[in-house]
Coordinates of C-alpha atoms and ligand atoms in Angstrom, one line a residue:
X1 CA -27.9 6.1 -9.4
X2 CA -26.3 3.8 -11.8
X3 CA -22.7 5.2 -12.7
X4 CA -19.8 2.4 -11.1
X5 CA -16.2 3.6 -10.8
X6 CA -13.0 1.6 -11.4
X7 CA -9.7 3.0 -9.9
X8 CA -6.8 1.6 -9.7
X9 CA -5.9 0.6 -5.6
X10 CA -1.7 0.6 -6.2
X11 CA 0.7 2.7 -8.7
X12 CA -1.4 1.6 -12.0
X13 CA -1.3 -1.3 -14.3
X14 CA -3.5 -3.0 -11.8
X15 CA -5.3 -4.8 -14.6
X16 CA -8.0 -2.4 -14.7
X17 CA -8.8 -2.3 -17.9
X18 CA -9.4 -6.5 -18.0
X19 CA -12.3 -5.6 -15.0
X20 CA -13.4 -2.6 -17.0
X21 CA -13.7 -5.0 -19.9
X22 CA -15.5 -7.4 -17.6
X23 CA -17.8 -4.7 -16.4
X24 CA -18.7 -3.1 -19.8
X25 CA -20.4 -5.6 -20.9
X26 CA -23.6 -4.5 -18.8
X27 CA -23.2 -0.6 -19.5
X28 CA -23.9 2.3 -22.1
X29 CA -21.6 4.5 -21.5
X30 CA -17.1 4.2 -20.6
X31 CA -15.8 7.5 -19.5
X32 CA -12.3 8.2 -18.7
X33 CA -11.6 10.8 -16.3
X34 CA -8.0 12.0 -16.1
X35 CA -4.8 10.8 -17.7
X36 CA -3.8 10.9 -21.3
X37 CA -1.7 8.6 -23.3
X38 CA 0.8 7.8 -20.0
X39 CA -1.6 4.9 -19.6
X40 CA -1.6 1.7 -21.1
X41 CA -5.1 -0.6 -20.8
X42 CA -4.7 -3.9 -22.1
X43 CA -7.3 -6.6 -22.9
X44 CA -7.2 -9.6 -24.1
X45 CA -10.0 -11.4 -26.0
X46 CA -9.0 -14.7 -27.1
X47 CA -6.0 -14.5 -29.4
X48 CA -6.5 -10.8 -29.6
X49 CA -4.4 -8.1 -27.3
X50 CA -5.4 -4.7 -27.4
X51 CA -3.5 -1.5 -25.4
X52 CA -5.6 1.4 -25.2
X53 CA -3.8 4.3 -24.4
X54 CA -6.4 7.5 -24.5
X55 CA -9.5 5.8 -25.9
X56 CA -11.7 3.8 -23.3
X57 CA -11.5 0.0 -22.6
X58 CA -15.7 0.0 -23.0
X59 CA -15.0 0.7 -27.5
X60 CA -14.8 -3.5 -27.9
X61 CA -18.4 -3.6 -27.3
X62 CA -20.3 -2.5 -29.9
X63 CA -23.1 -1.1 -28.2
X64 CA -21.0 1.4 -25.9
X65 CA -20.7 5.1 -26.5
X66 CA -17.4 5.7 -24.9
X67 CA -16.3 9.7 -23.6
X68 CA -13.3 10.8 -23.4
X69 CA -13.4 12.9 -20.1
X70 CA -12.7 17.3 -19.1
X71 CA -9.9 15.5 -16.9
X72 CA -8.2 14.1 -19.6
X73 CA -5.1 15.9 -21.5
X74 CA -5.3 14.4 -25.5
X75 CA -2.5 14.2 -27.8
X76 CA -4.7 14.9 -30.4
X77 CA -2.2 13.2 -33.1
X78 CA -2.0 10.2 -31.0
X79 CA -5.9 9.8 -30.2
X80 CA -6.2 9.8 -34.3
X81 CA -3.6 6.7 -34.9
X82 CA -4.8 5.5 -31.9
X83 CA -8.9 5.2 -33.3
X84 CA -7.5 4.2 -37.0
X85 CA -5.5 1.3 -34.8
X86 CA -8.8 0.2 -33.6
X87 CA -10.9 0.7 -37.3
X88 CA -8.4 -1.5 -38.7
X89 CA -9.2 -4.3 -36.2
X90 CA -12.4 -4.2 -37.5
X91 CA -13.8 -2.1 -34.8
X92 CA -16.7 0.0 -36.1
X93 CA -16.5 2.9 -33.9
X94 CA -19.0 5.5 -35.9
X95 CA -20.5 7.4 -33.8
X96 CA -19.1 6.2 -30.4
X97 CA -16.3 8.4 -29.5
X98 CA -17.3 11.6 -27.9
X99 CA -14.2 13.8 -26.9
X100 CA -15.6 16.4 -23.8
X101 CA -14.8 20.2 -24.9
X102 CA -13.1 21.0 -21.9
X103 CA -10.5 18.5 -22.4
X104 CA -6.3 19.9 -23.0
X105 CA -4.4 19.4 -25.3
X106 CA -1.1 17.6 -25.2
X107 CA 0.9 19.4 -27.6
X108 CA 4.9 18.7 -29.0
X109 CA 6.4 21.5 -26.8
X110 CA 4.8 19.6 -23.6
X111 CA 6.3 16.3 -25.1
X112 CA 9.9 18.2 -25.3
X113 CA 9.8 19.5 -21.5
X114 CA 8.6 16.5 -20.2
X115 CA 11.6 14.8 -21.9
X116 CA 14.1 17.8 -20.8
X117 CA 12.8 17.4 -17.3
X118 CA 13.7 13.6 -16.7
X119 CA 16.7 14.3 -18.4
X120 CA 17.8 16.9 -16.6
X121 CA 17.8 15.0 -13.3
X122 CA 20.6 14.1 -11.9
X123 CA 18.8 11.7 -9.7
X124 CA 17.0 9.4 -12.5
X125 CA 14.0 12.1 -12.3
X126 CA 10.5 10.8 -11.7
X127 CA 11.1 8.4 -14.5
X128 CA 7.9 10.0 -16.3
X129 CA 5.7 8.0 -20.0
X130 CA 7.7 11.1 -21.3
X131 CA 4.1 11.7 -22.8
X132 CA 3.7 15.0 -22.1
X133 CA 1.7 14.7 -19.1
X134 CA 3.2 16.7 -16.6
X135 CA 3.9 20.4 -18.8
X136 CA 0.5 20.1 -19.8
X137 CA -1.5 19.2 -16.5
X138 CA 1.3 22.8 -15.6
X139 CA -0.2 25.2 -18.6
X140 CA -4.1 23.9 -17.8
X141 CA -3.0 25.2 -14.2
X142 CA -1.4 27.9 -15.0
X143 CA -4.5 29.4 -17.4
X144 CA -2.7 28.6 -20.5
X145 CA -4.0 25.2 -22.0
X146 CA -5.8 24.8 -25.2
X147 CA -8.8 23.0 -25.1
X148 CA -10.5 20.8 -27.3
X149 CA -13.3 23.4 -27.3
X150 CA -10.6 25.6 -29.4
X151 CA -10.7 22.9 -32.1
X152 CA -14.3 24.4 -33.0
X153 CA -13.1 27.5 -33.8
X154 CA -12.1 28.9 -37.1
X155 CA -9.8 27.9 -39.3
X156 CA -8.0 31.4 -39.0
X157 CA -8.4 31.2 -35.2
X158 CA -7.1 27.8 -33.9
X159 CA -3.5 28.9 -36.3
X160 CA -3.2 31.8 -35.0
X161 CA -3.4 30.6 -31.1
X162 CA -1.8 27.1 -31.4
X163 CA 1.1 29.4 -33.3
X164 CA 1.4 31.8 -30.6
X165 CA 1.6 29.2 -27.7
X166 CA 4.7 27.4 -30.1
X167 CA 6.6 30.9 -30.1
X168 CA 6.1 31.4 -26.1
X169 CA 7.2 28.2 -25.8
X170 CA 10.0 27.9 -28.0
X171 CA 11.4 30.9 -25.7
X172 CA 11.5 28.1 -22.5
X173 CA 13.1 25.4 -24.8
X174 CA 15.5 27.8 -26.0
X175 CA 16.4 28.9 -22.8
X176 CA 16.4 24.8 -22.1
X177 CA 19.0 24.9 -24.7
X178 CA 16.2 22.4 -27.2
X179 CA 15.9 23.4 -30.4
X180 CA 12.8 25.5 -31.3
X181 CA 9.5 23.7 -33.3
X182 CA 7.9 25.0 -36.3
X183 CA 4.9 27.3 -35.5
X184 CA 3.9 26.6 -39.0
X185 CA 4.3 23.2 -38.6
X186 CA 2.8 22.5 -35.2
X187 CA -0.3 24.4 -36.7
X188 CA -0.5 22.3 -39.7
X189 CA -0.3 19.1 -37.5
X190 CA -3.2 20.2 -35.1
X191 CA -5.0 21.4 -38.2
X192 CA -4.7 17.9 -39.5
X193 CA -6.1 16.6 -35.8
X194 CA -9.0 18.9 -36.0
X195 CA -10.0 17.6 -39.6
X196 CA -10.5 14.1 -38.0
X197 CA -11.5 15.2 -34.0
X198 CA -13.9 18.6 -34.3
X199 CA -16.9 16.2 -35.0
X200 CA -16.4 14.3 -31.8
X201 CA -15.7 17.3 -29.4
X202 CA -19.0 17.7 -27.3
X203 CA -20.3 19.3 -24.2
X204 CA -20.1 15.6 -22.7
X205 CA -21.7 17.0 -19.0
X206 CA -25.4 17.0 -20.7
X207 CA -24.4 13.4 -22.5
X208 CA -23.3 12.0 -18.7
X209 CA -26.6 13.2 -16.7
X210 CA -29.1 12.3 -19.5
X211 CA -27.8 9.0 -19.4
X212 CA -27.9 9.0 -15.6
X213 CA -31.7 10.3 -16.1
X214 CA -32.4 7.7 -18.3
X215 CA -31.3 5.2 -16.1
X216 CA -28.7 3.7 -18.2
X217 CA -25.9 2.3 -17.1
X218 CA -22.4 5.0 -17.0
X219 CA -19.1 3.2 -16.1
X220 CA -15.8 5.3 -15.1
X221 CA -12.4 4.7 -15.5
X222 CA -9.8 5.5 -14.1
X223 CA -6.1 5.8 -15.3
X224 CA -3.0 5.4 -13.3
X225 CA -3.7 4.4 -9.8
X226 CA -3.9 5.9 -6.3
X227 CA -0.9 6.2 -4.9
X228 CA 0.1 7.9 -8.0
X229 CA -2.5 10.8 -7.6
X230 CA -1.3 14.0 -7.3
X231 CA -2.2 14.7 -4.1
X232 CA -2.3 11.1 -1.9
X233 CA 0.6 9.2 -3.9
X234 CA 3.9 9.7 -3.0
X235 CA 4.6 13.2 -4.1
X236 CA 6.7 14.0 -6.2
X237 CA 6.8 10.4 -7.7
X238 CA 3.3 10.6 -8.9
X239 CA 1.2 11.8 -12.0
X240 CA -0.3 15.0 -12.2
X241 CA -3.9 14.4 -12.3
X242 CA -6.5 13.5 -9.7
X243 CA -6.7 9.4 -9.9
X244 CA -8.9 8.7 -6.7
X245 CA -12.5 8.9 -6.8
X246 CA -12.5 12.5 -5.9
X247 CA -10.8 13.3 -9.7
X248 CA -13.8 11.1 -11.7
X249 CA -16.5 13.8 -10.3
X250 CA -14.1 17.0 -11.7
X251 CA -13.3 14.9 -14.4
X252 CA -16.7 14.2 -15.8
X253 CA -19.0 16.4 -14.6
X254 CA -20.8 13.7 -12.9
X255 CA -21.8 14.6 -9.1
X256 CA -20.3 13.2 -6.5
X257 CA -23.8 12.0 -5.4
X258 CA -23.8 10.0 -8.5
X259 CA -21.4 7.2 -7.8
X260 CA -22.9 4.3 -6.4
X261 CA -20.3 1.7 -6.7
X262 CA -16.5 2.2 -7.0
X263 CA -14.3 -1.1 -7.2
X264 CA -10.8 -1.2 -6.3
X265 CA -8.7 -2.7 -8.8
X266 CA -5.4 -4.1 -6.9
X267 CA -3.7 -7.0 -8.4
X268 CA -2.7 -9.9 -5.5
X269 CA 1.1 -8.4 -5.4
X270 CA 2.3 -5.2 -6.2
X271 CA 4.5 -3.3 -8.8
X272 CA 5.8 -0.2 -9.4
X273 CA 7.2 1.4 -13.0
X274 CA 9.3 4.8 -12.6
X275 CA 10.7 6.1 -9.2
X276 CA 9.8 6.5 -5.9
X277 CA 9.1 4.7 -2.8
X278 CA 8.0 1.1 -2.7
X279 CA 8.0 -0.3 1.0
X280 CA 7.3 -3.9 0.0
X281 CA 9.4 -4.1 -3.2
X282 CA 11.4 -7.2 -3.7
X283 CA 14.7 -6.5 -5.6
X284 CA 16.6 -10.4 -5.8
X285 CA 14.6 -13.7 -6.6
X286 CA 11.5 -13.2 -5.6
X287 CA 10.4 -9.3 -7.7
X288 CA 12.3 -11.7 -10.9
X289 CA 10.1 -14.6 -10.4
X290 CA 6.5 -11.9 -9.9
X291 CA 8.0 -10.2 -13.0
X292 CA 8.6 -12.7 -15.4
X293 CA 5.7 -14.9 -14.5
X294 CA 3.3 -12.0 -14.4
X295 CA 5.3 -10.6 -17.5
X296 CA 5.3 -7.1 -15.7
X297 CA 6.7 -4.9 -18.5
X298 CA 5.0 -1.4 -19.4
X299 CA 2.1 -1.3 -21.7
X300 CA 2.9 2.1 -22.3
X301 CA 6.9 2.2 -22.1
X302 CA 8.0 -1.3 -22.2
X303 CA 10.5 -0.8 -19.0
X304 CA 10.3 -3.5 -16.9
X305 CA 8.3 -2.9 -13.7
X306 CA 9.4 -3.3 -9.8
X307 CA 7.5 -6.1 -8.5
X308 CA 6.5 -7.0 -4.5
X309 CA 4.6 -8.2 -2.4
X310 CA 0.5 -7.2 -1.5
X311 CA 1.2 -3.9 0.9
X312 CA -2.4 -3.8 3.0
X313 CA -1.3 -0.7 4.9
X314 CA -1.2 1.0 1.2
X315 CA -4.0 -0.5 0.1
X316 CA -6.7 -0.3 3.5
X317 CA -5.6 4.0 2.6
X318 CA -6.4 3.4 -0.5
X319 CA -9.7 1.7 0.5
X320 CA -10.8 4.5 2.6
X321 CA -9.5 7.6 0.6
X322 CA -11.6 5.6 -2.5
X323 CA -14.8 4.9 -0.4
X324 CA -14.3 1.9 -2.4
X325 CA -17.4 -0.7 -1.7
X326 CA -15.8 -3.7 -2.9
X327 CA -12.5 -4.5 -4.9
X328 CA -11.5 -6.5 -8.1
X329 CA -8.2 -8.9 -7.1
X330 CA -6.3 -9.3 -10.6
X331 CA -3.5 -11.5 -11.4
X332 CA -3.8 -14.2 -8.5
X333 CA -3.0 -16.4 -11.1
X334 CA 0.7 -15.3 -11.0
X335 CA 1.7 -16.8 -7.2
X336 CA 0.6 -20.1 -8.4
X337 CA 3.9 -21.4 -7.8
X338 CA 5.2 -19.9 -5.4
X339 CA 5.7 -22.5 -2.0
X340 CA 4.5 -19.6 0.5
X341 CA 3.4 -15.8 0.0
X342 CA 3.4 -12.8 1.9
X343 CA 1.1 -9.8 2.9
X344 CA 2.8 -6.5 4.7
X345 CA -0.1 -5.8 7.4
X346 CA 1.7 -2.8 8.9
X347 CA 4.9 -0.8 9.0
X348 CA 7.5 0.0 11.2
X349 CA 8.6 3.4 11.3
X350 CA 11.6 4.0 14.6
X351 CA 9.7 2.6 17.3
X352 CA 6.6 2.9 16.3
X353 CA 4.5 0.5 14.2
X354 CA 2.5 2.0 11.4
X355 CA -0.9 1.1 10.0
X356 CA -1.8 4.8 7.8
X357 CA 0.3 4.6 4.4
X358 CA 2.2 8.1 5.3
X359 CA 1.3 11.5 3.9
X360 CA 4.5 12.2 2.9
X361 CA 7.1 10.0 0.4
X362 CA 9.8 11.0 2.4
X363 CA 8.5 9.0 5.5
X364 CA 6.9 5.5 3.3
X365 CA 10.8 5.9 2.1
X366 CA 11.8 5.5 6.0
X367 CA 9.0 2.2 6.8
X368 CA 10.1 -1.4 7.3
X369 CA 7.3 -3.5 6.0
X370 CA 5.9 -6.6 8.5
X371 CA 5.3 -9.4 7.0
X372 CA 3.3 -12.6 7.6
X373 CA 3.6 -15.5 5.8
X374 CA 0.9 -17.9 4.2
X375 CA 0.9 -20.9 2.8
X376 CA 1.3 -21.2 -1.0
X377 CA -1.1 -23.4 -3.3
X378 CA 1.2 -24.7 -5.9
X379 CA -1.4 -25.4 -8.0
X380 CA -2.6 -23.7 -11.5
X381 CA -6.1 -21.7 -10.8
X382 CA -6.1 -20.1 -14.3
X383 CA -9.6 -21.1 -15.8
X384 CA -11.0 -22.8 -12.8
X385 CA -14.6 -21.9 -10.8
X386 CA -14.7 -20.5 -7.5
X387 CA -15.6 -23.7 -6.1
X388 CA -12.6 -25.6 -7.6
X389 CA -9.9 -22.8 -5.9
X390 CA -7.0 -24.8 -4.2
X391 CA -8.2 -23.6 -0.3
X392 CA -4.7 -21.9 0.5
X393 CA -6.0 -19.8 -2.3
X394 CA -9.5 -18.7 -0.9
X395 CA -7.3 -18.2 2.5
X396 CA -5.5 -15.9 0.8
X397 CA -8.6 -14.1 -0.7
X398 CA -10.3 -13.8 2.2
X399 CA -7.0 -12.9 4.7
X400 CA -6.8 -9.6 1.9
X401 CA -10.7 -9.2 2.8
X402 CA -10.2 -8.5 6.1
X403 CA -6.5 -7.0 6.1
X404 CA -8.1 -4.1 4.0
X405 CA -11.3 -3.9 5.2
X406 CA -13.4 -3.9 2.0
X407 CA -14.9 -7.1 0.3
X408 CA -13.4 -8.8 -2.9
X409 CA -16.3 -9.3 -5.2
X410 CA -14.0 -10.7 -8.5
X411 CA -10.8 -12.6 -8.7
X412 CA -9.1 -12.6 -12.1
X413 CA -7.1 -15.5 -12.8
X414 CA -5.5 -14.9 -16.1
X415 CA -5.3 -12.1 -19.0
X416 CA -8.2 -13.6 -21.1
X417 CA -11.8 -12.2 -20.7
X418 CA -12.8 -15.9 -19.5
X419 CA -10.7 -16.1 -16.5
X420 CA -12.8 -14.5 -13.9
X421 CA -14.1 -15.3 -10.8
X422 CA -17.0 -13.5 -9.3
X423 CA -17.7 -13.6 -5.7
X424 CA -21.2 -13.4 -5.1
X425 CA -22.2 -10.8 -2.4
X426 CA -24.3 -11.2 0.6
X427 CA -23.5 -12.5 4.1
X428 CA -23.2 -16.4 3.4
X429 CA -20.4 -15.6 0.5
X430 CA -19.4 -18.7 -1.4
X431 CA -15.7 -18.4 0.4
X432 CA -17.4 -20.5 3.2
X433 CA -16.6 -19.5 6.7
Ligands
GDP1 P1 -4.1 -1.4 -16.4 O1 -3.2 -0.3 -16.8 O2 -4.5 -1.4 -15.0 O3 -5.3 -1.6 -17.3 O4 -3.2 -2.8 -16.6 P2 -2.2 -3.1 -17.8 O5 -2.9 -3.5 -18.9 O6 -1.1 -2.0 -17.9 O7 -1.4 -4.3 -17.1 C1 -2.0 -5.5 -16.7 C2 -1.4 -6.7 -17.4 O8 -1.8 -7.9 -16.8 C3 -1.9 -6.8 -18.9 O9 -0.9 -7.4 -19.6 C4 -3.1 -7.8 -18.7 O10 -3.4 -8.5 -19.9 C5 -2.6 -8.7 -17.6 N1 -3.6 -9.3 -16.7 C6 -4.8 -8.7 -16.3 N2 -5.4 -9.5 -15.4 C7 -4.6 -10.6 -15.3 C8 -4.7 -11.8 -14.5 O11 -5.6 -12.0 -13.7 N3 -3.7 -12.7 -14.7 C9 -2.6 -12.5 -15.5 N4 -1.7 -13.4 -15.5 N5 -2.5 -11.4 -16.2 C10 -3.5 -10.5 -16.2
IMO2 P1 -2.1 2.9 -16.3 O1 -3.4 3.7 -16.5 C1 1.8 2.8 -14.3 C2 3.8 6.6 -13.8 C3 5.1 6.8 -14.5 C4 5.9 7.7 -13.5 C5 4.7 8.6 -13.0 C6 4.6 9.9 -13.7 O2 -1.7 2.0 -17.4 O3 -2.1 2.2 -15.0 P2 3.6 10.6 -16.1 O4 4.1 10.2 -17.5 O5 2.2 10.3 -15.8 O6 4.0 12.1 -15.8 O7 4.6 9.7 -15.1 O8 3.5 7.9 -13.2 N1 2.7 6.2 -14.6 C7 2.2 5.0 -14.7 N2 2.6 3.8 -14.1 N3 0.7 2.8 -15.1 C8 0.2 3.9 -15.6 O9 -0.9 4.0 -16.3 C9 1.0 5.1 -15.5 N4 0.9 6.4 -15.9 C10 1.9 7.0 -15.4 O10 5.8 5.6 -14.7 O11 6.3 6.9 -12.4
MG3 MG1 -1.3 0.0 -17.6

């Protein structure tokens, strides 16, 4: 079965969409699964840098019909400036946006609680996108979403419902002490939305297993990462949708039995934007020197992001939780200069030493990291073949290999589409022994 799955192996911003860019090339179809317009997908084609936020990475290639995924909650407002973004880079996309019927809405109230909620906290909060992600994952939950579906209905109809969901929220953001929106207005807005977004609303399933059937080639992509899924990431630090594999069946419509390859994005250190645990993360020197030369700021947000070194307990949990057959290493490009590196292979928790990333935030907020140390390369890799990596370099590659148990099949090496490595699979790997 030909559908491949990217998901991000750390807490997002992995570089995901550079290997979904890498890996569209070859396919028909880009679906995302989950997520909304908290993420932030950047590629870069030559001079060019786009950040997609709700639309799939796969809409630079002309010949890729890219769905918007049931998982998904779309600010509809947003998804509009975001495609007239993209038309006015002289990106034809007629015909290639498909928005799934069972997708939610993100609508201004969930934008407002979302907001409230961070703000509220008197202990920073999760330090949320503030997009609205959380209140409306909460009224899909709680049976009280509207759906893109309802953007088919009348005229008369949609009003009427996106009205009365304003007034029973503006009771909560009164009570909240917010100032109350504008049924009227809200209406009008979505009104506006549903001009521009009721001819791309589909039943997307039938669109995903005909193209399965036909044999041509689905790709998946994840948002976010897995250790900020709702259920494995360090709860309550973490999104509110299903980022692991387990989220892109739910969130498509595609079978489980249908994924045949999922790659593990993980970049060669690690970062962190927003709260919660981060057992490797390097507050002096060192998360300065991964942040600036790896210029780790938020796509989405712009707030600079913790940076660390490569955890392998997180990441060999991640591997298995995934079922991930091989992983994409981004950004090894950014330890170029550094003398020596290091890899955490296992935690210490009291007396005992860990090698599970814990079920609970409470107790990866207890871990002591241990470290080993490798040599650095102090050389510049960006642009060069496989053959030409400094050796410390392949070391390095190869130690991650076998520290997470799963095999790295690309290396990126710099932002641009050009810098990529691939590995090529097989028992006598191009590594050497
Ligand atoms: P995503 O959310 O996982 O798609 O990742 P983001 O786009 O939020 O963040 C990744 C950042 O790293 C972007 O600015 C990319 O252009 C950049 N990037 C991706 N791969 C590489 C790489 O191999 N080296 C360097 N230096 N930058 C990269
Ligand atoms: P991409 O797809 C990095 C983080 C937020 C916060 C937590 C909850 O670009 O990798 P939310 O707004 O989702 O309720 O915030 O999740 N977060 C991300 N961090 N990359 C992302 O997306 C993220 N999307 C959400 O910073 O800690
Ligand atoms: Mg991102």
């Amino acid at each position: 079965m030909p559908v491949t799955l990217v998901v991000g192996g750390q807490w997002g911003d992995e570089g995901k969409a550079k290997i979904i860019d890498y890996l569209a090339r070859d396919v028909d179809v880009v679906v995302r699964y989950q997520g909304g317009a908290n993420a932030g997908h950047t590629v870069v084609v030559g001079s060019e840098k786009f950040a997609f936020h709700q639309v799939p990475s796969g809409i630079l290639y002309p010949k890729v019909t890219c769905v918007l995924g049931g998982g998904m909650v779309i600010d509809p407002l947003a998804l509009v400036a975001e495609i007239d973004g993209i038309v006015s880079r002289g990106v034809d996309t007629t015909g290639r946006i498909l928005v799934s019927a069972q997708a939610h809405l993100v609508l201004p109230y969930h934008v407002l609680l979302d907001c409230d909620s961070e703000d509220r906290r008197s202990d920073g909060g999760i330090g949320t996108t503030r997009k609205g992600i959380a209140p409306a994952y909460a009224d899909k939950a709680r049976r009280e979403g509207i759906r893109m579906a309802d953007l088919l209905r009348t005229p008369a109809s949609l009003r009427d419902l996106v009205s009365d969901r304003v007034r029973e929220n503006n009771r909560i953001l009164k009570a909240r002490g917010l100032k109350p929106l504008s049924p009227k207005k809200v209406a009008d807005s979505i009104m506006a939305a549903r001009a521009r977004l009721a001819p791309l609303v589909a039943d997307t399933r039938p669109v995903l297993w005909d193209a399965v059937a036909a044999g041509r080639r689905v790709l998946c992509e994840g948002a976010q990462g897995s250790l900020l899924d709702i259920d494995h990431g360090t709860y309550p630090y973490v999104t509110s949708s299903s980022c692991t594999a387990g989220g892109a069946a739910t969130g498509t419509g595609l079978p489980p039995s249908a994924f045949d390859r999922i790659v593990g994005i993980f970049k060669a250190y690690c970062t962190r934007v927003g709260n919660g645990p981060f057992p490797t993360e390097e507050t002096g020197s060192v998360g300065e020197k991964l942040r600036e030369i790896g210029r780790e700021y938020g796509t989405t947000t712009g707030r600079p992001r913790r940076c660390g070194w490569f955890d392998a307990v997180a990441a060999r949990t991640v591997v298995k939780l995934n079922g991930m057959t091989d992983i994409a290493l981004t950004k090894l490009d950014v330890l170029d200069t550094f003398p020596s590196v290091k890899v955490c292979n296992a935690y210490r928790m009291g007396k005992r030493t860990v090698d599970v990333f814990p079920a609970d935030a409470r107790d990866v907020e207890q871990v002591t990291p241990k470290y080993e140390t490798l040599p650095g390369w102090k050389e510049a890799t960006a642009g060069r073949r496989l053959e030409d990596l400094p050796r410390p370099a392949i070391d390095y590659i190869r130690h991650l290999e076998g520290l997470v148990a799963c095999p790295i099949h690309l290396v990126s090496l710099g932002p641009e589409r050009s810098a990529m490595v691939r590995i090529p699979r097989g028992p006598s790997t191009a590594l050497g022994a």
